[in-house]
Amino acid sequence: MPLRARPIACLLVAALAAGPAGTAAAQGGFQTLDPFYRGEAAQRSFDGGFALSAEAAVRDADLLGIAEPGTPASPLAFSGRLDYALLPQVDLSLVADLTGGVGRGPLGLSWVVVKPYWHNEQTDYAVRLAVDPASEGGLGFRQTDVAFLSTTTLSPSVTTDVALGIRRVRAGYTPATDEALDAGTVNPEGFLRGAPGDGVVRVVGQELRVSWGYNIVFDPAGSRLALGLVAEAGDYALVRTDATPDDGPERIRSGIGWLRTGFEFSRPSFQLAPFLSLPIVTWADVRGEPVRYGPRPEKLRAGLRVMLR
């Protein structure tokens, strides 16, 4: 990061941290900070030793109507990220939920990421390992996301990104109450319901995620127009902390497909990246009850990412 950009970066992060709290950006069925598979590339996006990013987004409530304890319900989402060149071909990243949710400390640290790169002919490759340090570990394992990434140069102005990943989901959530439904702070079509005083829901499961996209590069600095698809399939067991020994876990299977488009305006010291995501297909099976949705423009998610590098 150039020296002239560093004071601006510090002011930007401080302003966002002091700004209004919102619910962390969610890409899948649960309200949680999820910065992956959305335009991820197998290339380093900064030339200096580190980069600072901040993202603000507007989105509808989550699919299943549950949110992390202590997280304010809001259509606004704020997050921050620090990327550091640990080695010439290895990055270390810290991703923070700037809401400061319960159990995540004063900076709301949500993910610690290690990402090694390599290059072969016209394709860059990377393996990204992300661990949620605040999730509920079982037998020493915490919420973890592992993905294989590739970026292929098809021509001087066209590249394509592919990502394939597996996530181990382990988290705690608060069920939607009738009061929250009446206030409009959760998805009225969500499937989990609760009453005041109900226990936290433990979510344990696995997810498979795939993303694919094309990028049209139109200037020497790397500015580009991106268009892609993201698909997610998950299998979860939900256990309430106040359940009796005779109560078995609830099972949820779900899948979501997104159409994502974005624009990245790049210069050597900064990058501006507005984006839009539209759910084009949604499927869920809760207690044997299937639910299907087609494209849903009312669930459109929009945001802006700013990187200082």
mmCIF file of C-alpha atoms in Angstrom:
data_model
loop_
_atom_site.group_PDB
_atom_site.id
_atom_site.type_symbol
_atom_site.label_atom_id
_atom_site.label_comp_id
_atom_site.label_asym_id
_atom_site.label_seq_id
_atom_site.Cartn_x
_atom_site.Cartn_y
_atom_site.Cartn_z
ATOM 1 C CA MET A 1 0.000 0.000 0.000
ATOM 2 C CA PRO A 2 1.469 3.420 -0.932
ATOM 3 C CA LEU A 3 2.342 5.700 1.984
ATOM 4 C CA ARG A 4 -0.140 8.371 0.842
ATOM 5 C CA ALA A 5 -3.000 5.863 1.111
ATOM 6 C CA ARG A 6 -2.277 4.662 4.633
ATOM 7 C CA PRO A 7 -3.769 7.639 6.547
ATOM 8 C CA ILE A 8 -6.908 7.384 4.384
ATOM 9 C CA ALA A 9 -7.141 3.656 5.153
ATOM 10 C CA CYS A 10 -6.939 4.251 8.898
ATOM 11 C CA LEU A 11 -9.677 6.901 8.728
ATOM 12 C CA LEU A 12 -11.895 4.631 6.621
ATOM 13 C CA VAL A 13 -11.660 1.685 9.015
ATOM 14 C CA ALA A 14 -12.198 3.924 12.044
ATOM 15 C CA ALA A 15 -15.256 5.522 10.458
ATOM 16 C CA LEU A 16 -16.834 2.181 9.625
ATOM 17 C CA ALA A 17 -16.095 0.760 13.072
ATOM 18 C CA ALA A 18 -17.812 3.767 14.665
ATOM 19 C CA GLY A 19 -20.715 3.753 12.220
ATOM 20 C CA PRO A 20 -24.165 2.210 12.635
ATOM 21 C CA ALA A 21 -24.244 -1.479 13.376
ATOM 22 C CA GLY A 22 -25.880 -3.799 10.900
ATOM 23 C CA THR A 23 -26.279 -7.515 10.385
ATOM 24 C CA ALA A 24 -23.228 -9.110 8.813
ATOM 25 C CA ALA A 25 -23.566 -9.871 5.125
ATOM 26 C CA ALA A 26 -25.021 -13.290 4.434
ATOM 27 C CA GLN A 27 -24.799 -15.143 1.169
ATOM 28 C CA GLY A 28 -26.531 -18.367 2.161
ATOM 29 C CA GLY A 29 -29.440 -19.406 4.353
ATOM 30 C CA PHE A 30 -28.185 -18.022 7.682
ATOM 31 C CA GLN A 31 -27.308 -14.532 8.857
ATOM 32 C CA THR A 32 -23.543 -14.689 9.192
ATOM 33 C CA LEU A 33 -20.501 -12.951 7.711
ATOM 34 C CA ASP A 34 -19.665 -14.774 4.473
ATOM 35 C CA PRO A 35 -17.037 -13.041 2.301
ATOM 36 C CA PHE A 36 -16.223 -16.042 0.083
ATOM 37 C CA TYR A 37 -17.228 -17.303 -3.388
ATOM 38 C CA ARG A 38 -18.269 -13.819 -4.461
ATOM 39 C CA GLY A 39 -15.785 -12.835 -7.136
ATOM 40 C CA GLU A 40 -12.980 -14.771 -5.449
ATOM 41 C CA ALA A 41 -9.906 -15.136 -7.675
ATOM 42 C CA ALA A 42 -6.725 -17.209 -7.501
ATOM 43 C CA GLN A 43 -4.638 -14.048 -7.769
ATOM 44 C CA ARG A 44 -3.381 -11.441 -5.339
ATOM 45 C CA SER A 45 -5.398 -8.236 -5.672
ATOM 46 C CA PHE A 46 -2.760 -5.869 -4.251
ATOM 47 C CA ASP A 47 0.874 -5.131 -5.085
ATOM 48 C CA GLY A 48 2.198 -3.767 -1.790
ATOM 49 C CA GLY A 49 2.655 -5.570 1.494
ATOM 50 C CA PHE A 50 -0.958 -5.258 2.632
ATOM 51 C CA ALA A 51 -4.399 -3.918 1.756
ATOM 52 C CA LEU A 52 -7.407 -2.718 3.750
ATOM 53 C CA SER A 53 -10.968 -3.256 2.540
ATOM 54 C CA ALA A 54 -14.400 -2.232 3.797
ATOM 55 C CA GLU A 55 -17.763 -3.402 2.492
ATOM 56 C CA ALA A 56 -21.272 -2.057 2.978
ATOM 57 C CA ALA A 57 -24.322 -3.886 1.646
ATOM 58 C CA VAL A 58 -28.120 -3.846 1.688
ATOM 59 C CA ARG A 59 -29.915 -7.183 1.751
ATOM 60 C CA ASP A 60 -33.144 -8.851 2.785
ATOM 61 C CA ALA A 61 -33.520 -11.197 5.764
ATOM 62 C CA ASP A 62 -31.998 -14.663 5.700
ATOM 63 C CA LEU A 63 -33.739 -17.707 4.228
ATOM 64 C CA LEU A 64 -34.397 -19.608 7.442
ATOM 65 C CA GLY A 65 -35.353 -16.766 9.768
ATOM 66 C CA ILE A 66 -32.543 -17.191 12.339
ATOM 67 C CA ALA A 67 -29.674 -14.907 13.306
ATOM 68 C CA GLU A 68 -26.588 -15.010 15.512
ATOM 69 C CA PRO A 69 -27.270 -14.067 19.162
ATOM 70 C CA GLY A 70 -26.762 -10.374 19.874
ATOM 71 C CA THR A 71 -26.741 -9.380 16.205
ATOM 72 C CA PRO A 72 -29.022 -6.394 15.505
ATOM 73 C CA ALA A 73 -31.569 -7.103 12.792
ATOM 74 C CA SER A 74 -30.980 -4.622 9.975
ATOM 75 C CA PRO A 75 -30.936 -4.586 6.187
ATOM 76 C CA LEU A 76 -27.513 -2.918 6.356
ATOM 77 C CA ALA A 77 -24.309 -4.925 6.590
ATOM 78 C CA PHE A 78 -20.775 -3.711 7.342
ATOM 79 C CA SER A 79 -17.522 -5.645 7.318
ATOM 80 C CA GLY A 80 -13.794 -5.000 7.114
ATOM 81 C CA ARG A 81 -10.808 -6.971 5.891
ATOM 82 C CA LEU A 82 -7.024 -6.836 6.228
ATOM 83 C CA ASP A 83 -4.924 -8.708 3.631
ATOM 84 C CA TYR A 84 -1.205 -9.190 4.312
ATOM 85 C CA ALA A 85 1.457 -10.694 2.021
ATOM 86 C CA LEU A 86 2.878 -13.211 4.479
ATOM 87 C CA LEU A 87 5.204 -14.745 1.849
ATOM 88 C CA PRO A 88 5.757 -13.994 -1.857
ATOM 89 C CA GLN A 89 2.988 -16.475 -2.751
ATOM 90 C CA VAL A 90 1.030 -16.742 0.521
ATOM 91 C CA ASP A 91 -1.521 -14.266 1.919
ATOM 92 C CA LEU A 92 -2.873 -13.987 5.465
ATOM 93 C CA SER A 93 -6.245 -12.262 5.883
ATOM 94 C CA LEU A 94 -8.417 -11.181 8.816
ATOM 95 C CA VAL A 95 -12.128 -10.606 8.164
ATOM 96 C CA ALA A 96 -14.181 -8.678 10.736
ATOM 97 C CA ASP A 97 -17.892 -8.225 11.317
ATOM 98 C CA LEU A 98 -18.048 -4.550 12.324
ATOM 99 C CA THR A 99 -21.292 -5.130 14.245
ATOM 100 C CA GLY A 100 -19.209 -6.539 17.108
ATOM 101 C CA GLY A 101 -21.552 -9.487 17.593
ATOM 102 C CA VAL A 102 -21.734 -11.471 20.814
ATOM 103 C CA GLY A 103 -18.713 -13.733 21.349
ATOM 104 C CA ARG A 104 -16.621 -12.086 18.644
ATOM 105 C CA GLY A 105 -14.697 -9.556 20.698
ATOM 106 C CA PRO A 106 -14.397 -5.790 20.193
ATOM 107 C CA LEU A 107 -13.413 -6.105 16.501
ATOM 108 C CA GLY A 108 -15.894 -8.847 15.651
ATOM 109 C CA LEU A 109 -13.231 -11.118 14.100
ATOM 110 C CA SER A 110 -15.114 -13.643 11.960
ATOM 111 C CA TRP A 111 -12.544 -15.394 9.747
ATOM 112 C CA VAL A 112 -8.791 -16.004 9.698
ATOM 113 C CA VAL A 113 -7.700 -16.896 6.163
ATOM 114 C CA VAL A 114 -4.519 -18.401 4.700
ATOM 115 C CA LYS A 115 -4.219 -18.514 0.915
ATOM 116 C CA PRO A 116 -1.189 -19.891 -0.998
ATOM 117 C CA TYR A 117 -0.916 -19.276 -4.776
ATOM 118 C CA TRP A 118 0.893 -20.820 -7.727
ATOM 119 C CA HIS A 119 0.921 -20.388 -11.520
ATOM 120 C CA ASN A 120 1.018 -22.846 -14.406
ATOM 121 C CA GLU A 121 0.915 -21.706 -18.050
ATOM 122 C CA GLN A 122 -2.197 -19.483 -18.495
ATOM 123 C CA THR A 123 -3.834 -20.384 -15.173
ATOM 124 C CA ASP A 124 -3.353 -19.252 -11.582
ATOM 125 C CA TYR A 125 -4.300 -21.616 -8.756
ATOM 126 C CA ALA A 126 -4.864 -21.158 -5.034
ATOM 127 C CA VAL A 127 -6.066 -23.086 -1.991
ATOM 128 C CA ARG A 128 -7.927 -20.976 0.551
ATOM 129 C CA LEU A 129 -8.284 -22.162 4.154
ATOM 130 C CA ALA A 130 -10.578 -20.064 6.361
ATOM 131 C CA VAL A 131 -11.308 -20.700 10.055
ATOM 132 C CA ASP A 132 -13.912 -18.937 12.192
ATOM 133 C CA PRO A 133 -12.089 -18.354 15.511
ATOM 134 C CA ALA A 134 -15.298 -17.559 17.413
ATOM 135 C CA SER A 135 -17.428 -20.505 16.320
ATOM 136 C CA GLU A 136 -18.295 -23.308 18.675
ATOM 137 C CA GLY A 137 -15.608 -25.949 18.349
ATOM 138 C CA GLY A 138 -16.406 -29.617 18.768
ATOM 139 C CA LEU A 139 -13.491 -32.006 19.432
ATOM 140 C CA GLY A 140 -11.145 -29.133 18.579
ATOM 141 C CA PHE A 141 -12.742 -28.339 15.197
ATOM 142 C CA ARG A 142 -14.247 -24.945 14.492
ATOM 143 C CA GLN A 143 -16.290 -23.635 11.600
ATOM 144 C CA THR A 144 -13.996 -24.072 8.602
ATOM 145 C CA ASP A 145 -14.174 -23.356 4.865
ATOM 146 C CA VAL A 146 -11.685 -24.902 2.409
ATOM 147 C CA ALA A 147 -11.770 -24.017 -1.293
ATOM 148 C CA PHE A 148 -9.784 -24.654 -4.466
ATOM 149 C CA LEU A 149 -9.611 -21.617 -6.782
ATOM 150 C CA SER A 150 -8.458 -21.126 -10.355
ATOM 151 C CA THR A 151 -8.223 -18.066 -12.602
ATOM 152 C CA THR A 152 -7.585 -18.633 -16.307
ATOM 153 C CA THR A 153 -6.575 -15.969 -18.827
ATOM 154 C CA LEU A 154 -8.529 -16.641 -22.024
ATOM 155 C CA SER A 155 -7.361 -13.487 -23.820
ATOM 156 C CA PRO A 156 -5.775 -10.137 -22.870
ATOM 157 C CA SER A 157 -9.244 -8.832 -21.977
ATOM 158 C CA VAL A 158 -11.117 -11.940 -20.743
ATOM 159 C CA THR A 159 -10.500 -14.119 -17.674
ATOM 160 C CA THR A 160 -12.595 -16.750 -15.920
ATOM 161 C CA ASP A 161 -12.738 -17.643 -12.203
ATOM 162 C CA VAL A 162 -13.780 -21.008 -10.736
ATOM 163 C CA ALA A 163 -14.095 -21.951 -7.060
ATOM 164 C CA LEU A 164 -15.075 -25.240 -5.413
ATOM 165 C CA GLY A 165 -15.290 -25.477 -1.649
ATOM 166 C CA ILE A 166 -16.559 -27.372 1.385
ATOM 167 C CA ARG A 167 -17.627 -25.761 4.642
ATOM 168 C CA ARG A 168 -18.066 -27.324 8.049
ATOM 169 C CA VAL A 169 -20.853 -25.329 9.684
ATOM 170 C CA ARG A 170 -20.994 -25.073 13.469
ATOM 171 C CA ALA A 171 -22.650 -22.038 15.041
ATOM 172 C CA GLY A 172 -25.306 -20.831 17.457
ATOM 173 C CA TYR A 173 -28.399 -18.871 16.460
ATOM 174 C CA THR A 174 -31.448 -17.327 18.072
ATOM 175 C CA PRO A 175 -34.802 -18.474 16.603
ATOM 176 C CA ALA A 176 -37.191 -15.961 15.118
ATOM 177 C CA THR A 177 -39.917 -14.883 17.552
ATOM 178 C CA ASP A 178 -43.430 -13.670 16.822
ATOM 179 C CA GLU A 179 -42.355 -10.194 17.998
ATOM 180 C CA ALA A 180 -39.528 -10.145 15.443
ATOM 181 C CA LEU A 181 -41.916 -11.288 12.731
ATOM 182 C CA ASP A 182 -44.403 -8.534 13.634
ATOM 183 C CA ALA A 183 -41.604 -5.964 13.603
ATOM 184 C CA GLY A 184 -40.475 -7.117 10.159
ATOM 185 C CA THR A 185 -36.873 -7.730 11.283
ATOM 186 C CA VAL A 186 -36.732 -11.337 10.076
ATOM 187 C CA ASN A 187 -37.890 -13.138 6.977
ATOM 188 C CA PRO A 188 -41.631 -13.870 7.350
ATOM 189 C CA GLU A 189 -41.089 -16.915 5.134
ATOM 190 C CA GLY A 190 -38.426 -18.313 7.465
ATOM 191 C CA PHE A 191 -38.979 -21.807 8.800
ATOM 192 C CA LEU A 192 -37.767 -21.652 12.409
ATOM 193 C CA ARG A 193 -40.030 -20.115 15.006
ATOM 194 C CA GLY A 194 -39.614 -19.501 18.704
ATOM 195 C CA ALA A 195 -41.091 -17.759 21.683
ATOM 196 C CA PRO A 196 -39.503 -15.312 24.149
ATOM 197 C CA GLY A 197 -37.059 -17.208 26.329
ATOM 198 C CA ASP A 198 -36.494 -20.067 23.887
ATOM 199 C CA GLY A 199 -32.979 -21.445 23.866
ATOM 200 C CA VAL A 200 -30.322 -20.869 21.243
ATOM 201 C CA VAL A 201 -30.316 -23.161 18.223
ATOM 202 C CA ARG A 202 -27.084 -25.070 17.559
ATOM 203 C CA VAL A 203 -26.474 -25.520 13.845
ATOM 204 C CA VAL A 204 -24.123 -28.301 12.751
ATOM 205 C CA GLY A 205 -23.730 -29.394 9.167
ATOM 206 C CA GLN A 206 -21.854 -29.309 5.887
ATOM 207 C CA GLU A 207 -22.079 -27.165 2.783
ATOM 208 C CA LEU A 208 -20.825 -27.601 -0.764
ATOM 209 C CA ARG A 209 -20.227 -24.407 -2.729
ATOM 210 C CA VAL A 210 -19.361 -23.735 -6.359
ATOM 211 C CA SER A 211 -18.834 -20.435 -8.175
ATOM 212 C CA TRP A 212 -18.018 -19.647 -11.790
ATOM 213 C CA GLY A 213 -17.681 -16.325 -13.590
ATOM 214 C CA TYR A 214 -16.297 -14.346 -16.504
ATOM 215 C CA ASN A 215 -14.434 -11.053 -16.262
ATOM 216 C CA ILE A 216 -13.998 -8.485 -19.026
ATOM 217 C CA VAL A 217 -10.890 -6.364 -18.372
ATOM 218 C CA PHE A 218 -10.965 -2.978 -20.085
ATOM 219 C CA ASP A 219 -7.999 -0.913 -18.882
ATOM 220 C CA PRO A 220 -4.300 -1.432 -17.981
ATOM 221 C CA ALA A 221 -5.037 -1.050 -14.232
ATOM 222 C CA GLY A 222 -7.261 -4.145 -14.290
ATOM 223 C CA SER A 223 -10.712 -2.547 -14.100
ATOM 224 C CA ARG A 224 -13.271 -5.130 -15.090
ATOM 225 C CA LEU A 225 -16.903 -6.096 -15.506
ATOM 226 C CA ALA A 226 -17.771 -9.428 -13.829
ATOM 227 C CA LEU A 227 -20.685 -11.815 -14.313
ATOM 228 C CA GLY A 228 -20.992 -15.116 -12.473
ATOM 229 C CA LEU A 229 -23.060 -17.850 -10.851
ATOM 230 C CA VAL A 230 -22.815 -19.098 -7.257
ATOM 231 C CA ALA A 231 -24.446 -22.325 -6.033
ATOM 232 C CA GLU A 232 -24.676 -23.607 -2.451
ATOM 233 C CA ALA A 233 -26.106 -26.843 -1.053
ATOM 234 C CA GLY A 234 -26.274 -27.617 2.661
ATOM 235 C CA ASP A 235 -27.335 -30.340 5.079
ATOM 236 C CA TYR A 236 -27.823 -29.242 8.702
ATOM 237 C CA ALA A 237 -28.900 -30.577 12.070
ATOM 238 C CA LEU A 238 -30.496 -28.028 14.421
ATOM 239 C CA VAL A 239 -30.657 -28.712 18.169
ATOM 240 C CA ARG A 240 -32.264 -26.354 20.677
ATOM 241 C CA THR A 241 -30.419 -25.941 23.964
ATOM 242 C CA ASP A 242 -33.697 -26.187 25.884
ATOM 243 C CA ALA A 243 -34.780 -29.404 24.131
ATOM 244 C CA THR A 244 -35.566 -32.503 26.196
ATOM 245 C CA PRO A 245 -33.585 -35.744 25.745
ATOM 246 C CA ASP A 246 -36.544 -37.176 23.804
ATOM 247 C CA ASP A 247 -36.424 -34.357 21.241
ATOM 248 C CA GLY A 248 -34.415 -35.294 18.187
ATOM 249 C CA PRO A 249 -32.531 -32.739 16.061
ATOM 250 C CA GLU A 250 -34.383 -30.931 13.308
ATOM 251 C CA ARG A 251 -32.990 -31.560 9.826
ATOM 252 C CA ILE A 252 -32.728 -28.947 7.125
ATOM 253 C CA ARG A 253 -31.521 -29.446 3.573
ATOM 254 C CA SER A 254 -31.331 -26.401 1.346
ATOM 255 C CA GLY A 255 -29.871 -25.107 -1.874
ATOM 256 C CA ILE A 256 -29.522 -21.614 -3.329
ATOM 257 C CA GLY A 257 -28.379 -20.411 -6.742
ATOM 258 C CA TRP A 258 -27.281 -16.802 -7.255
ATOM 259 C CA LEU A 259 -26.659 -14.646 -10.307
ATOM 260 C CA ARG A 260 -23.983 -12.111 -9.466
ATOM 261 C CA THR A 261 -22.721 -9.129 -11.401
ATOM 262 C CA GLY A 262 -20.232 -6.480 -10.422
ATOM 263 C CA PHE A 263 -17.916 -3.754 -11.629
ATOM 264 C CA GLU A 264 -14.385 -3.177 -10.320
ATOM 265 C CA PHE A 265 -12.790 0.219 -10.921
ATOM 266 C CA SER A 266 -9.094 -0.288 -10.173
ATOM 267 C CA ARG A 267 -6.221 2.102 -9.732
ATOM 268 C CA PRO A 268 -2.775 1.338 -8.233
ATOM 269 C CA SER A 269 -3.708 2.681 -4.779
ATOM 270 C CA PHE A 270 -7.421 1.815 -4.527
ATOM 271 C CA GLN A 271 -10.314 -0.212 -5.904
ATOM 272 C CA LEU A 272 -14.071 0.482 -5.935
ATOM 273 C CA ALA A 273 -16.334 -2.518 -6.524
ATOM 274 C CA PRO A 274 -20.159 -2.212 -6.535
ATOM 275 C CA PHE A 275 -22.060 -5.499 -6.939
ATOM 276 C CA LEU A 276 -25.537 -7.029 -7.236
ATOM 277 C CA SER A 277 -26.656 -10.572 -6.330
ATOM 278 C CA LEU A 278 -30.015 -12.079 -7.290
ATOM 279 C CA PRO A 279 -31.318 -15.469 -6.022
ATOM 280 C CA ILE A 280 -32.494 -17.275 -9.150
ATOM 281 C CA VAL A 281 -33.499 -20.558 -7.497
ATOM 282 C CA THR A 282 -34.096 -21.529 -3.841
ATOM 283 C CA TRP A 283 -34.932 -24.961 -2.486
ATOM 284 C CA ALA A 284 -35.359 -26.154 1.094
ATOM 285 C CA ASP A 285 -36.650 -29.226 2.916
ATOM 286 C CA VAL A 286 -37.537 -28.667 6.565
ATOM 287 C CA ARG A 287 -39.124 -31.528 8.523
ATOM 288 C CA GLY A 288 -40.008 -33.145 5.197
ATOM 289 C CA GLU A 289 -41.798 -30.041 3.915
ATOM 290 C CA PRO A 290 -40.369 -28.968 0.517
ATOM 291 C CA VAL A 291 -40.242 -25.307 -0.528
ATOM 292 C CA ARG A 292 -39.348 -24.033 -4.006
ATOM 293 C CA TYR A 293 -38.760 -20.517 -5.302
ATOM 294 C CA GLY A 294 -37.710 -19.196 -8.700
ATOM 295 C CA PRO A 295 -36.059 -15.815 -9.333
ATOM 296 C CA ARG A 296 -36.918 -13.364 -6.559
ATOM 297 C CA PRO A 297 -36.099 -9.723 -7.453
ATOM 298 C CA GLU A 298 -37.373 -8.597 -4.031
ATOM 299 C CA LYS A 299 -34.438 -10.494 -2.448
ATOM 300 C CA LEU A 300 -31.833 -8.610 -4.512
ATOM 301 C CA ARG A 301 -28.644 -7.797 -2.574
ATOM 302 C CA ALA A 302 -26.515 -4.788 -3.429
ATOM 303 C CA GLY A 303 -23.277 -3.511 -1.982
ATOM 304 C CA LEU A 304 -20.013 -1.631 -2.402
ATOM 305 C CA ARG A 305 -16.501 -2.748 -1.513
ATOM 306 C CA VAL A 306 -13.661 -0.250 -1.130
ATOM 307 C CA MET A 307 -10.027 -1.445 -1.069
ATOM 308 C CA LEU A 308 -7.029 0.704 -0.238
ATOM 309 C CA ARG A 309 -3.807 -1.004 -1.239
#
